[in-house]
Structures are given as structure tokens and as C-alpha cells.
Coordinates of C-alpha atoms in Angstrom, one line a residue:
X1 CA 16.8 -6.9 -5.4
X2 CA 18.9 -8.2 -8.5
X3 CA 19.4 -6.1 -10.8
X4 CA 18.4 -6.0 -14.3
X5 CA 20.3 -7.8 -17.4
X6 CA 22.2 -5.4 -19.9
X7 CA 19.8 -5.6 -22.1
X8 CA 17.2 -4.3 -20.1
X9 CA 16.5 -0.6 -18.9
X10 CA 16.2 -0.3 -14.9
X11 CA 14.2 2.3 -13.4
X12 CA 13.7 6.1 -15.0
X13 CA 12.2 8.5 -12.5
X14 CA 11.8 11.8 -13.8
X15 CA 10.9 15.0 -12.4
X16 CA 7.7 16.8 -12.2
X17 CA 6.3 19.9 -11.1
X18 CA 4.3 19.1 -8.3
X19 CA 1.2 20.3 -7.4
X20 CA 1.4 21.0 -3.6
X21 CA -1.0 22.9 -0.9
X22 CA -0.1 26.4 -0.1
X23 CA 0.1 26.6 3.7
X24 CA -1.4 29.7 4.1
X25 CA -4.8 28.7 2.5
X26 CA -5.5 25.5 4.7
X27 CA -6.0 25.1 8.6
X28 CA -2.9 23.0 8.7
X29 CA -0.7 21.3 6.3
X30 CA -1.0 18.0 8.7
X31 CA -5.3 18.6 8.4
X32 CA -5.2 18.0 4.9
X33 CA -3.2 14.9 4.8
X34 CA -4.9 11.5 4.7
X35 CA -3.3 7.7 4.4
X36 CA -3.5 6.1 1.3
X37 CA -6.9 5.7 0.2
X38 CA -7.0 1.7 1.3
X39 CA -6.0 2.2 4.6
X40 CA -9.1 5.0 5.4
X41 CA -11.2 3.4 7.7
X42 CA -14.8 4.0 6.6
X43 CA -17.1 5.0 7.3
X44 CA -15.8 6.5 10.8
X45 CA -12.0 7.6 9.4
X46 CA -13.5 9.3 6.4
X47 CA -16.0 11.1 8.1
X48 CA -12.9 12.4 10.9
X49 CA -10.6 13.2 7.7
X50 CA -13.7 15.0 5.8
X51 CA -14.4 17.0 9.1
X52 CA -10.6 17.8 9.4
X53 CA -10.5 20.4 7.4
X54 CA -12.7 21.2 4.1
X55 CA -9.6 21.0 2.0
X56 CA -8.6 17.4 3.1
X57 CA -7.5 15.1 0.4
X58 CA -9.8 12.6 1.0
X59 CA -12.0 15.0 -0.7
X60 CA -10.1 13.7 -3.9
X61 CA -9.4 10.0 -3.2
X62 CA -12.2 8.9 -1.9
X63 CA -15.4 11.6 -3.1
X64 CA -18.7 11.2 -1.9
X65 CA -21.5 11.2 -4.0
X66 CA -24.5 9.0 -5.0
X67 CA -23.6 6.7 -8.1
X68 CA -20.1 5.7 -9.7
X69 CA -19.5 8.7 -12.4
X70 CA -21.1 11.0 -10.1
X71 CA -18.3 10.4 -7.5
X72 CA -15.0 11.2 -9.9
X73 CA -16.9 13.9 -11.4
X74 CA -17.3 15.7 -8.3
X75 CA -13.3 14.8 -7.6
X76 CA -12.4 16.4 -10.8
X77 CA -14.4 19.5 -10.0
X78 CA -12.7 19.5 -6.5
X79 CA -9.3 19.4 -7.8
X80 CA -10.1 22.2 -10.6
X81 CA -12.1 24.3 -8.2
X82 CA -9.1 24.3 -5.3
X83 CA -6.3 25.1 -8.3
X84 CA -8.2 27.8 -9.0
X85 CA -8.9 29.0 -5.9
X86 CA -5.4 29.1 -5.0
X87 CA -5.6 26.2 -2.5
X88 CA -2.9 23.8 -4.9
X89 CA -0.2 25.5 -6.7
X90 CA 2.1 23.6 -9.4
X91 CA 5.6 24.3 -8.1
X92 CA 7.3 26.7 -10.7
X93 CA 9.9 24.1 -11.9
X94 CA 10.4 19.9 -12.3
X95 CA 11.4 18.4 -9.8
X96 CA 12.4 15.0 -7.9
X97 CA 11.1 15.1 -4.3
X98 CA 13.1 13.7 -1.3
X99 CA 10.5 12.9 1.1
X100 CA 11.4 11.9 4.9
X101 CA 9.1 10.0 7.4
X102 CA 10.3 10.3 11.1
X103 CA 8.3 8.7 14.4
X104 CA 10.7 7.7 16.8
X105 CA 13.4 5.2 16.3
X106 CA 11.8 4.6 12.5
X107 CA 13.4 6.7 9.9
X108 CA 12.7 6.4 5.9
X109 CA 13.9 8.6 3.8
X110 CA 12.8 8.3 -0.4
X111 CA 12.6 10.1 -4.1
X112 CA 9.2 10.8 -5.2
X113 CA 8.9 11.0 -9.0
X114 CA 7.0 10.3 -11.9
X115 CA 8.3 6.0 -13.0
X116 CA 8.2 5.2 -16.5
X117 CA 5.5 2.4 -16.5
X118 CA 6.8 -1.1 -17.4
X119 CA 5.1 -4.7 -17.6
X120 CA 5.6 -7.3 -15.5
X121 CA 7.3 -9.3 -17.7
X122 CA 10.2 -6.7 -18.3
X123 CA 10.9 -7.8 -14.7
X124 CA 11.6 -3.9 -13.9
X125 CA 8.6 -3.3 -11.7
X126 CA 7.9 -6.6 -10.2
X127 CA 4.1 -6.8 -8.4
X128 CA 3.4 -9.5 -5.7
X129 CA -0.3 -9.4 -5.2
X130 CA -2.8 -10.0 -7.3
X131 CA -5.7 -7.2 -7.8
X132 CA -9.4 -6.7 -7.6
X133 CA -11.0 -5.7 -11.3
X134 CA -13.7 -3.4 -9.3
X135 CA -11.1 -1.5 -7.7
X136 CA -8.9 -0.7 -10.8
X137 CA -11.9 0.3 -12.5
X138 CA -12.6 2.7 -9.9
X139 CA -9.2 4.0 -9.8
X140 CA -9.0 4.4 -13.6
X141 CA -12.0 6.6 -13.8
X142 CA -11.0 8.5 -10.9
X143 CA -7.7 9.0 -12.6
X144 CA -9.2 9.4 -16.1
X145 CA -11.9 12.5 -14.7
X146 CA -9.1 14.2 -12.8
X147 CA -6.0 13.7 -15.3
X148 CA -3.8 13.5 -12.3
X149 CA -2.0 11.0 -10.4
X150 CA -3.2 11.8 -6.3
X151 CA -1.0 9.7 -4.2
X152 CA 2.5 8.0 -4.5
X153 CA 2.8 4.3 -4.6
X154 CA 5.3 2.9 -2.7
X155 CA 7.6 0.8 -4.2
X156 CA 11.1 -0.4 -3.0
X157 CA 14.4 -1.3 -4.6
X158 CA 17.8 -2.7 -2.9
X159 CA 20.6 0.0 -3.3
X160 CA 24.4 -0.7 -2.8
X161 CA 23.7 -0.5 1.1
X162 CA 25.9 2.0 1.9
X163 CA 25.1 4.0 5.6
X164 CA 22.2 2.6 8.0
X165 CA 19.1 4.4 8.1
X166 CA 18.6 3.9 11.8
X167 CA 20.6 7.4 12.3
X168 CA 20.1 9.4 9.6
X169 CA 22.7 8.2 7.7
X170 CA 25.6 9.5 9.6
X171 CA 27.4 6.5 10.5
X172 CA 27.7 4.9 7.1
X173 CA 28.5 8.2 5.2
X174 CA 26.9 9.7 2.3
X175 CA 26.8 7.1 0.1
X176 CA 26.6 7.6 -3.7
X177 CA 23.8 7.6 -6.7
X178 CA 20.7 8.0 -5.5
X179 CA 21.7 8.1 -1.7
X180 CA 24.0 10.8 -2.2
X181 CA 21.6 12.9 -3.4
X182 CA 18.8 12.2 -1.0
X183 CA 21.7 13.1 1.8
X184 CA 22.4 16.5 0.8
X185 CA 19.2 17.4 0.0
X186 CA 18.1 16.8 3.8
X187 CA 21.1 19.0 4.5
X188 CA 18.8 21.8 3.6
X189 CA 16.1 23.7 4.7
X190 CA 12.6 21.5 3.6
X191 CA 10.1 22.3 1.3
X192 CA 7.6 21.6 4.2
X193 CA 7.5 19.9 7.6
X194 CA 4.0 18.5 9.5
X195 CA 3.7 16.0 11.9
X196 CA 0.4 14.4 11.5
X197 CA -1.8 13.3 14.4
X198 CA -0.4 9.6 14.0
X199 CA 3.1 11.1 15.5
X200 CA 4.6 10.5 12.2
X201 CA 6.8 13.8 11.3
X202 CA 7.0 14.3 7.5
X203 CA 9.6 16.4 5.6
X204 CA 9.7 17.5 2.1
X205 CA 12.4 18.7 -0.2
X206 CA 12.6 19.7 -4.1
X207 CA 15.9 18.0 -5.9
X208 CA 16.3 20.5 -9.0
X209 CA 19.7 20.5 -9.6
X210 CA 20.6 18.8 -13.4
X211 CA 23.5 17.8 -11.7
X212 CA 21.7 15.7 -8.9
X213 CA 19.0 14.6 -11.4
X214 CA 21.6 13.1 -13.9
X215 CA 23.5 11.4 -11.0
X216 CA 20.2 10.1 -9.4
X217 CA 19.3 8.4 -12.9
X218 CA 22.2 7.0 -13.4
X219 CA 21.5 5.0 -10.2
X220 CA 18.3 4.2 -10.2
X221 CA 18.5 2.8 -14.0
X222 CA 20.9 -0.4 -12.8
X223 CA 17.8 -1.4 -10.6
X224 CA 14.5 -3.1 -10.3
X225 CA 11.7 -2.5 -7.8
X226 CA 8.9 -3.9 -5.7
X227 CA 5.9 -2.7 -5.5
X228 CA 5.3 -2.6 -1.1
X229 CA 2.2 -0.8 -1.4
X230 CA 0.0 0.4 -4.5
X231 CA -0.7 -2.7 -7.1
X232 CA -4.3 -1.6 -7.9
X233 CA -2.9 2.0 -8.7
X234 CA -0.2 0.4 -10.7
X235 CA -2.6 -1.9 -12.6
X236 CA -4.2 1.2 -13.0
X237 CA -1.3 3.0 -14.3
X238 CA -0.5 -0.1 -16.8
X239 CA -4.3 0.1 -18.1
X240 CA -4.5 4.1 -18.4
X241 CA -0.8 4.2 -20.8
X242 CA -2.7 1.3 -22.6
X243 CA -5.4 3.8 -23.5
X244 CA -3.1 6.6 -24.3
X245 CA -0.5 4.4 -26.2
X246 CA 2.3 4.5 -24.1
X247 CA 2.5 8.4 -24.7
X248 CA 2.7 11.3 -23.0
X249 CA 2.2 11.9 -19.6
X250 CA 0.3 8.6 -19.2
X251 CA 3.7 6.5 -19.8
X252 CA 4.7 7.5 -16.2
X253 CA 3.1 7.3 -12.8
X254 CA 3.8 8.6 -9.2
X255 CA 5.8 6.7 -7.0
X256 CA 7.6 6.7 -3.8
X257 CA 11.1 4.8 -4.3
X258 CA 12.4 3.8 -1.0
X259 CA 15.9 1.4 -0.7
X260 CA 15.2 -0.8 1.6
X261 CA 19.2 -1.4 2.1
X262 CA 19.2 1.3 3.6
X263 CA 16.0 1.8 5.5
X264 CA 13.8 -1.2 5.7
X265 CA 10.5 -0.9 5.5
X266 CA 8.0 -2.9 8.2
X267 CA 5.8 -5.4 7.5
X268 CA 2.4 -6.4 8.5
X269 CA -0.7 -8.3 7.7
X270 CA -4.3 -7.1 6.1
X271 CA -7.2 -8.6 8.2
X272 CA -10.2 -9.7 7.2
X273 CA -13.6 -8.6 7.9
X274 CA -16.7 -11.5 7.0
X275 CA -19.3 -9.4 7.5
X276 CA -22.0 -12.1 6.8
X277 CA -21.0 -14.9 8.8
X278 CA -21.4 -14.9 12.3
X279 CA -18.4 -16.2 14.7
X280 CA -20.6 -19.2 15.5
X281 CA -21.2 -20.3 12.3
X282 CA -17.7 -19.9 11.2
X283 CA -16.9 -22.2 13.7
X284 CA -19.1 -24.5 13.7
X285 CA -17.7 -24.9 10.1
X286 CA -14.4 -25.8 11.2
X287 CA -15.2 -28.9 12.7
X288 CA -12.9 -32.0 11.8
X289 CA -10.9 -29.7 9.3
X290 CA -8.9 -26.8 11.3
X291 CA -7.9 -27.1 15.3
X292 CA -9.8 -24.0 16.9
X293 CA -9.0 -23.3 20.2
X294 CA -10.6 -20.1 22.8
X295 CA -7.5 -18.2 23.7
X296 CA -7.5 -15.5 26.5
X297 CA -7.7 -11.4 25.6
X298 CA -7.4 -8.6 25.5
X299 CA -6.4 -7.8 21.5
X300 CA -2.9 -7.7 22.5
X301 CA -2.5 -11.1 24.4
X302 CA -4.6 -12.9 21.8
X303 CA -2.3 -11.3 19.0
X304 CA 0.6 -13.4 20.8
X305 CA -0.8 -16.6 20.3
X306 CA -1.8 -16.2 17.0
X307 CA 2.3 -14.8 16.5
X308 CA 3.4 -18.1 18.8
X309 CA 1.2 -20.5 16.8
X310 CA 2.7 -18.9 13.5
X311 CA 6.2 -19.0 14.1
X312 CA 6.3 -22.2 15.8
X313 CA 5.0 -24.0 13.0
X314 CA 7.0 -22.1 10.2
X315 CA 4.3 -20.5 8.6
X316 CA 5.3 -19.6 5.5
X317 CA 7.3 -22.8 4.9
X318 CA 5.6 -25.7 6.0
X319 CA 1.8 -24.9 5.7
X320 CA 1.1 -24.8 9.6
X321 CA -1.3 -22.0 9.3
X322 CA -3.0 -20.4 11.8
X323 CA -5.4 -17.6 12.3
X324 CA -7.4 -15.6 14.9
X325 CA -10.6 -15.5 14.8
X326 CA -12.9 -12.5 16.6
X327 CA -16.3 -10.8 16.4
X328 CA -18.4 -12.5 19.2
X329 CA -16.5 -10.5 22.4
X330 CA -13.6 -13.7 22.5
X331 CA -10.9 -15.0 20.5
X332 CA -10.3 -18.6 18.8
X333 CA -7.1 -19.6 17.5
X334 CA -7.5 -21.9 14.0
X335 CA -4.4 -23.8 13.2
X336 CA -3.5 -27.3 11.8
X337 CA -5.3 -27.4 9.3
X338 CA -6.1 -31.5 8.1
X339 CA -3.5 -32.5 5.2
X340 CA -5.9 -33.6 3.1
X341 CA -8.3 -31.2 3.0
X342 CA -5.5 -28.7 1.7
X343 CA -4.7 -31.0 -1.0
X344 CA -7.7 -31.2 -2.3
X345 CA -8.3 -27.0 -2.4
X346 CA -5.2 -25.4 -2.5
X347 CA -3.9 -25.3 -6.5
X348 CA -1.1 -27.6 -7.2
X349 CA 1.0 -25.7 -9.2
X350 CA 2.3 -22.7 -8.1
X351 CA 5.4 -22.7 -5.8
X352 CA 5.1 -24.3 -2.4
X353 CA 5.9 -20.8 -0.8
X354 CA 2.8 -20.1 -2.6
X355 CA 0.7 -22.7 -2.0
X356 CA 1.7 -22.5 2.1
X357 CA 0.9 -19.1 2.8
X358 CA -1.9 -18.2 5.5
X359 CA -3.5 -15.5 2.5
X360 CA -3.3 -19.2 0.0
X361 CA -4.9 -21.7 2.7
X362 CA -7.2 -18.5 3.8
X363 CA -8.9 -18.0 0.2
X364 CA -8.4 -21.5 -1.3
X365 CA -9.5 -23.4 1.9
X366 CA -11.1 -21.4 4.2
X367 CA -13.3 -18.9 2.1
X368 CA -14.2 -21.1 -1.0
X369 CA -14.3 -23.9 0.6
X370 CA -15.5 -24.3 4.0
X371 CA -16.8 -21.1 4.5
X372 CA -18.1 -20.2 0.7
X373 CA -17.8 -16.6 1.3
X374 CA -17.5 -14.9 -1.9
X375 CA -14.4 -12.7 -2.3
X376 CA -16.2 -9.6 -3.3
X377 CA -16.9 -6.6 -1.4
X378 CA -20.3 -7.3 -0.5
X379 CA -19.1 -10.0 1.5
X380 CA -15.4 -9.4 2.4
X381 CA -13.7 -6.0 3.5
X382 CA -9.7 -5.9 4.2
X383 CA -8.8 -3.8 7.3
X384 CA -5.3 -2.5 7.8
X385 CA -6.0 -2.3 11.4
X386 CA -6.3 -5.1 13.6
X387 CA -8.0 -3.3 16.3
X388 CA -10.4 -1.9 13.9
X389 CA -11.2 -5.0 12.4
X390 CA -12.1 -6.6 15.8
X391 CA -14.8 -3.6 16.5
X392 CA -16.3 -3.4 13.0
X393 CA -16.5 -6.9 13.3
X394 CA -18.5 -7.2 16.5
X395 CA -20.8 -4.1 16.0
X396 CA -21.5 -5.8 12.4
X397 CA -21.9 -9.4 13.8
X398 CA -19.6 -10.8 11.9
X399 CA -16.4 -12.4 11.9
X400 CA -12.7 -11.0 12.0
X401 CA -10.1 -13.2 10.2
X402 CA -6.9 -11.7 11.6
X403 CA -3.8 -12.9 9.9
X404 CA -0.1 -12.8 11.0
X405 CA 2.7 -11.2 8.4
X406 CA 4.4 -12.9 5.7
X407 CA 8.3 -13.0 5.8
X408 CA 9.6 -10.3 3.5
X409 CA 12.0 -12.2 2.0
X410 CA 9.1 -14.6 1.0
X411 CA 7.8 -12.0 -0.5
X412 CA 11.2 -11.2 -2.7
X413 CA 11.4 -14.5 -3.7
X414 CA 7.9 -14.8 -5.2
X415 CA 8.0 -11.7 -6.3
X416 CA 11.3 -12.6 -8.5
X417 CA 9.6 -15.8 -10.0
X418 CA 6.8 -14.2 -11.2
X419 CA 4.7 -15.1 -8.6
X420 CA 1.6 -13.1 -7.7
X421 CA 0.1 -13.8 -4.1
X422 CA -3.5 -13.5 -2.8
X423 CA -4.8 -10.2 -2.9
X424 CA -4.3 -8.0 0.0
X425 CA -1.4 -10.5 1.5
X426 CA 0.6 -8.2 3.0
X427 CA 1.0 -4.4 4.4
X428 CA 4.5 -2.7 3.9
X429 CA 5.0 0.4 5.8
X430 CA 5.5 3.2 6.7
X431 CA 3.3 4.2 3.7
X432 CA 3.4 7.5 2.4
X433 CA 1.1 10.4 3.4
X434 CA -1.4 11.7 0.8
X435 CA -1.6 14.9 0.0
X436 CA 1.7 16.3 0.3
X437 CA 2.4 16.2 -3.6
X438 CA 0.1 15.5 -6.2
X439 CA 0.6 15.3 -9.9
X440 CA -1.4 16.7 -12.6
X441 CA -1.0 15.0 -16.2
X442 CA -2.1 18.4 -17.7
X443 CA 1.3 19.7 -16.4
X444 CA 3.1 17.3 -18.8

């Protein structure tokens, strides 16, 4: 991404001490992990990652209990009971955190700090999604109860582009700033290593060196970021430094700063799950407004047309949508949607990148309009996982939308003019694991 003007401060990402599991009083460093707490597939994923081990994270990001205090209450008592216990420790000194993610052919490699927080319109931290008011709260109180931040957010910036990440590094050198120091540090022996069950290995180191740290701000400060993954817990972030005026420990939050020069990031779609509205009726809907076609299965093969009917018509460009549709045991392809009908409900304002995406036509059209399904979690749930979607969706009787990814650079380019997109629009990854460093605000 462009970088700021000279009159404007870039990124700051200070070190912390983190507050880390000690191997030797869990099952496994992998059995405590969890993904973020938006990707947890409940209620089957929680109740896997609660039985994991009786120290799982999950414990903490998503607590159990009957009524909304009740919940971060019992979180904050978790998190004071395991620091006492001797299950978390607060690593002895500050500290930025390399943090590497390894399956396969995918390698990403990124610092881990605390981010001084900034407003959008200082165009440091640039959101791209807009955010649900219910989940911020919930966040917020979480975050108020246990005075710590639990997971990183991932956010991504666009370094000088020196090396490739495909290999470690190796063929394009060290690199300098922020690079340079990420590269040594993986020259050394880790903080901690796991592999979770995913296949996803996960390394750890602590950057101390004032050397390192001085040389890593100086890097970062020339830049701007995205967020990829995490604008509820940034809204969050923004509202909590509100409260606290801008002082303290509450003017920063944890991130994960990736450069996606160096090692992009993937990205894919968040499906939808209309739990109220049976496939027949969402059909039956459709009729003389979208095209909606059976297409043969399984998942995989259906996923294909949907991709084929999305890229053939531009997508993101030309406002050729298309969606798949599942629930009843079949899939149906929606695509061209009638001209008219999107005048009429999509706003007329915004950008025409905006105005074209699938998540755009999805909520504007689709859910206000012709399906008038509330956008609220009594009606809508947004699955990570396609697959998932599809079951929950036929055990429940209801209807999957599944959606095919936005462009990344469409994404940028929004982004950059200030341009929020539908909630839940897109799903950058890899995303961090949780659990591997936390940070407590009563640490300073």
C-alpha cells in the first residue's frame, strides 16, 4: 500500500511482554490453540476445542455461561485463575514477536506487537468492512472484564518487496527494516513450535534486541496497513482508547503485521447461512429477478460453476453476480441478476466497485429485498467454511448462500478511498492461531 504523507505518522508497533502458556502445564501447546474466535464453528467446533484440553483458549474467547455479563465474567476469572495457577506466564521482558505459519508450499512469516490505535480518517489503519454493533459490544466487555487483548488481528502492509516468501526468504536475501529483522530472528532457536491438527506448523520467536526494535520502527513508521482479518476487534480497540482517553495501555492493540510483498496472504469468501428460509422458498423468490439454474455435485464440482459463472462474467467489475445456493441435498446456481431490479436496490452512490460486488447485490438485493431476511443474528450466521455451511444448512433447513472471493486488489482500492464493504465480505488468510501470545493491559 502507499505510504503515508510527511505529515502523517505510519505505523508504531511496540513491544510487550507477552503472556504465553508454559508447556509443561498443558497437554499440548497445539491443544490449547483455537482459530480466531469468528471462524469457531459452533456449536460442534467449540465443544471439540473445549474438550481439547481444559486449558484451551476458547475458554477465554468464546466463555460459556447463561446471560451476557455472566459470560466475560467467568473469562476474566479464567484468565486470573490460570495466571495464578501457573498455566500463563508474562515473559520477563518486552518484546516484538516474529511469528511463522508453515503448511506446505504456504509460508508467512510476521511481527506481533502492540499498534498504536489510529482512526480511519488518519488513513494509517485503513478498514474495509463494515461491523456489526452487537458484536463490538460483546468484544468490548469481554475486553473491558479481562483488561487484556486475547488474539492478534491480522492486518497487512506492502514492504519494499525485497526476497519472495515462497522459500523462506533465501532467494531474495535478507532484506532490510522490518524484513531484516524478521530473517535473523528465524535464524534462531524459537520461542515455541506446534503444529496444530489443521497441518499448519507454527513458530514463535521473541525480538528483544534495542537494536532490532529501533531498526524495525523505523520501517514500519513509513507505512500504512489493512486490516485482512479483525475489524470488529479493531472497532473495539477504537471504542475501548475512547473510554480510557487515548491513554495508557488502551492506546494500543494486538496485531499481527504481515507484508504481503513478501508473502501474500490468500483470499476467500464468508458464506452465508439463512437459517429461516427454506431452499424452496428462496427460490421460488427468485423468479423473474435472478437466473437460477440446478447444477450437478458433489461440494466441489458445484464450487466450479459457481467460480466459472463468477469469473466469466467479471464479478467484481461488471455486476454479473452469481451465487450458489444449497441446503435441500442439491445445488442452484443464481446469476444475472435483472438490470433493473439492481437499480432500483443497490445505493447509487458509492463506487461502482462497490455497488458491483456479490456481498453489495447479496445484502442490498437479495436479503432486503427479495428475500427480507433481516441481517441480524437471529436470522443470518456467516460461516468461514463452505463445507460447514452446506451441513448446518441442511440439518437446519435452511438455505446456504455460498459466495465466491473478491479480487484483493478490489479490496486495496476500496479500502484506499475510504470505502467500507458489506460486512463479512471477504476472508484473508492464513489467520493467526489464538492462544500463542496474549496480552494483558495490567502489564502496561
Amino acid at each position: 500500500m502507499s505510504t503515508p504523507g510527511p505529515a502523517r505518522e505510519g505505523l508504531r508497533l511496540s513491544p510487550f511482554r507477552g503472556l504465553r502458556y508454559v508447556p509443561e502445564r498443558v497437554g499440548s501447546l497445539a491443544a490449547v490453540t483455537s482459530p480466531p474466535y469468528d471462524v469457531v464453528i459452533r456449536p460442534d467446533g467449540l465443544r471439540h476445542l473445549e474438550t481439547a484440553d481444559p486449558h484451551n483458549i476458547v475458554r477465554l474467547i468464546l466463555p460459556q455461561a447463561a446471560g451476557f455479563a455472566s459470560r466475560h465474567r467467568k473469562a476474566a476469572e479464567t484468565l486470573r485463575h490460570w495466571q495464578a495457577e501457573g498455566v500463563l506466564a508474562a515473559d520477563p521482558e518486552p518484546a516484538l514477536y516474529v511469528y511463522e505459519q508453515r503448511s506446505g508450499d504456504l509460508l508467512q512469516r510476521g511481527l506481533i506487537g502492540a499498534l498504536r490505535l489510529s482512526p480511519p480518517e488518519e488513513g494509517i489503519v485503513l478498514p474495509h468492512e463494515d461491523v456489526m454493533p452487537e458484536i463490538v459490544e460483546d468484544r468490548a466487555a469481554l475486553m473491558r472484564e479481562t483488561a487484556a487483548n486475547l488474539e492478534p488481528l491480522l492486518l497487512t502492509y506492502r514492504g519494499n518487496g525485497n526476497g519472495n516468501g515462497a522459500d523462506g526468504g533465501a532467494s531474495g536475501g535478507a532484506g532490510d527494516g522490518a524484513t531484516a529483522v524478521i530473517e535473523r530472528a528465524v535464524q534462531r532457536s524459537p520461542l515455541l513450535s506446534t503444529t496444530t491438527e489443521d497441518g499448519v506448523s507454527h513458530r514463535l520467536w521473541a525480538v528483544t534486541d534495542s537494536a532490532d526494535l529501533a531498526e524495525a520502527d523505523a520501517d514500519l513508521s513509513g507505512h500504512q496497513a489493512l486490516i485482512a482479518d479483525g475489524h470488529h476487534r479493531w472497532a473495539t480497540y477504537l471504542r475501548l482508547r475512547a473510554e480510557h482517553a487515548g491513554t495508557g495501555p488502551w492506546d494500543s492493540g494486538l496485531v499481527l503485521l504481515v507484508d504481503t510483498a513478501r508473502y501474500p496472504l490468500r483470499v476467500r469468501a464468508i458464506h452465508r447461512l439463512l437459517h429461516r428460509l427454506p431452499v424452496a422458498d428462496a427460490v421460488a423468490a427468485l423468479e423473474g429477478s435472478f437466473r437460477v439454474r440446478k447444477v450437478d455435485g458433489p461440494l466441489p464440482r458445484a464450487l466450479d460453476s459457481l467460480a466459472a459463472a463468477s469469473e466469466a462474467s467479471g464479478t467484481s467489475r461488471t455486476g454479473g453476480n452469481a451465487y450458489l445456493l444449497a441446503g435441500d441435498g442439491g445445488f442452484r446456481l443464481v446469476d444475472r441478476p435483472d438490470p433493473g431490479l439492481l437499480a432500483r436496490t443497490v445505493p447509487a452512490g458509492p463506487p461502482e466497485a462497490w455497488r458491483t460486488l456479490d456481498a453489495t447485490v447479496l445484502h442490498a438485493t437479495l436479503l432486503e429485498h427479495v428475500w427480507q431476511v433481516p441481517d441480524s443474528p437471529d436470522h443470518i450466521l456467516y460461516i468461514h467454511d463452505v463445507a460447514a455451511a452446506v451441513e448446518q444448512a441442511e440439518r437446519r433447513g435452511g438455505t446456504a448462500v455460498l459466495m465466491h472471493p473478491v479480487r484483493e486488489e478490489v479490496v486495496r482500492e476500496l479500502a484506499q478511498q475510504g470505502v467500507t464493504m458489506p460486512r463479512k465480505s471477504t476472508s484473508f488468510g492464513p489467520k493467526p492461531a489464538t492462544g500463542l501470545v496474549l496480552r494483558s493491559l495490567e502489564l502496561g
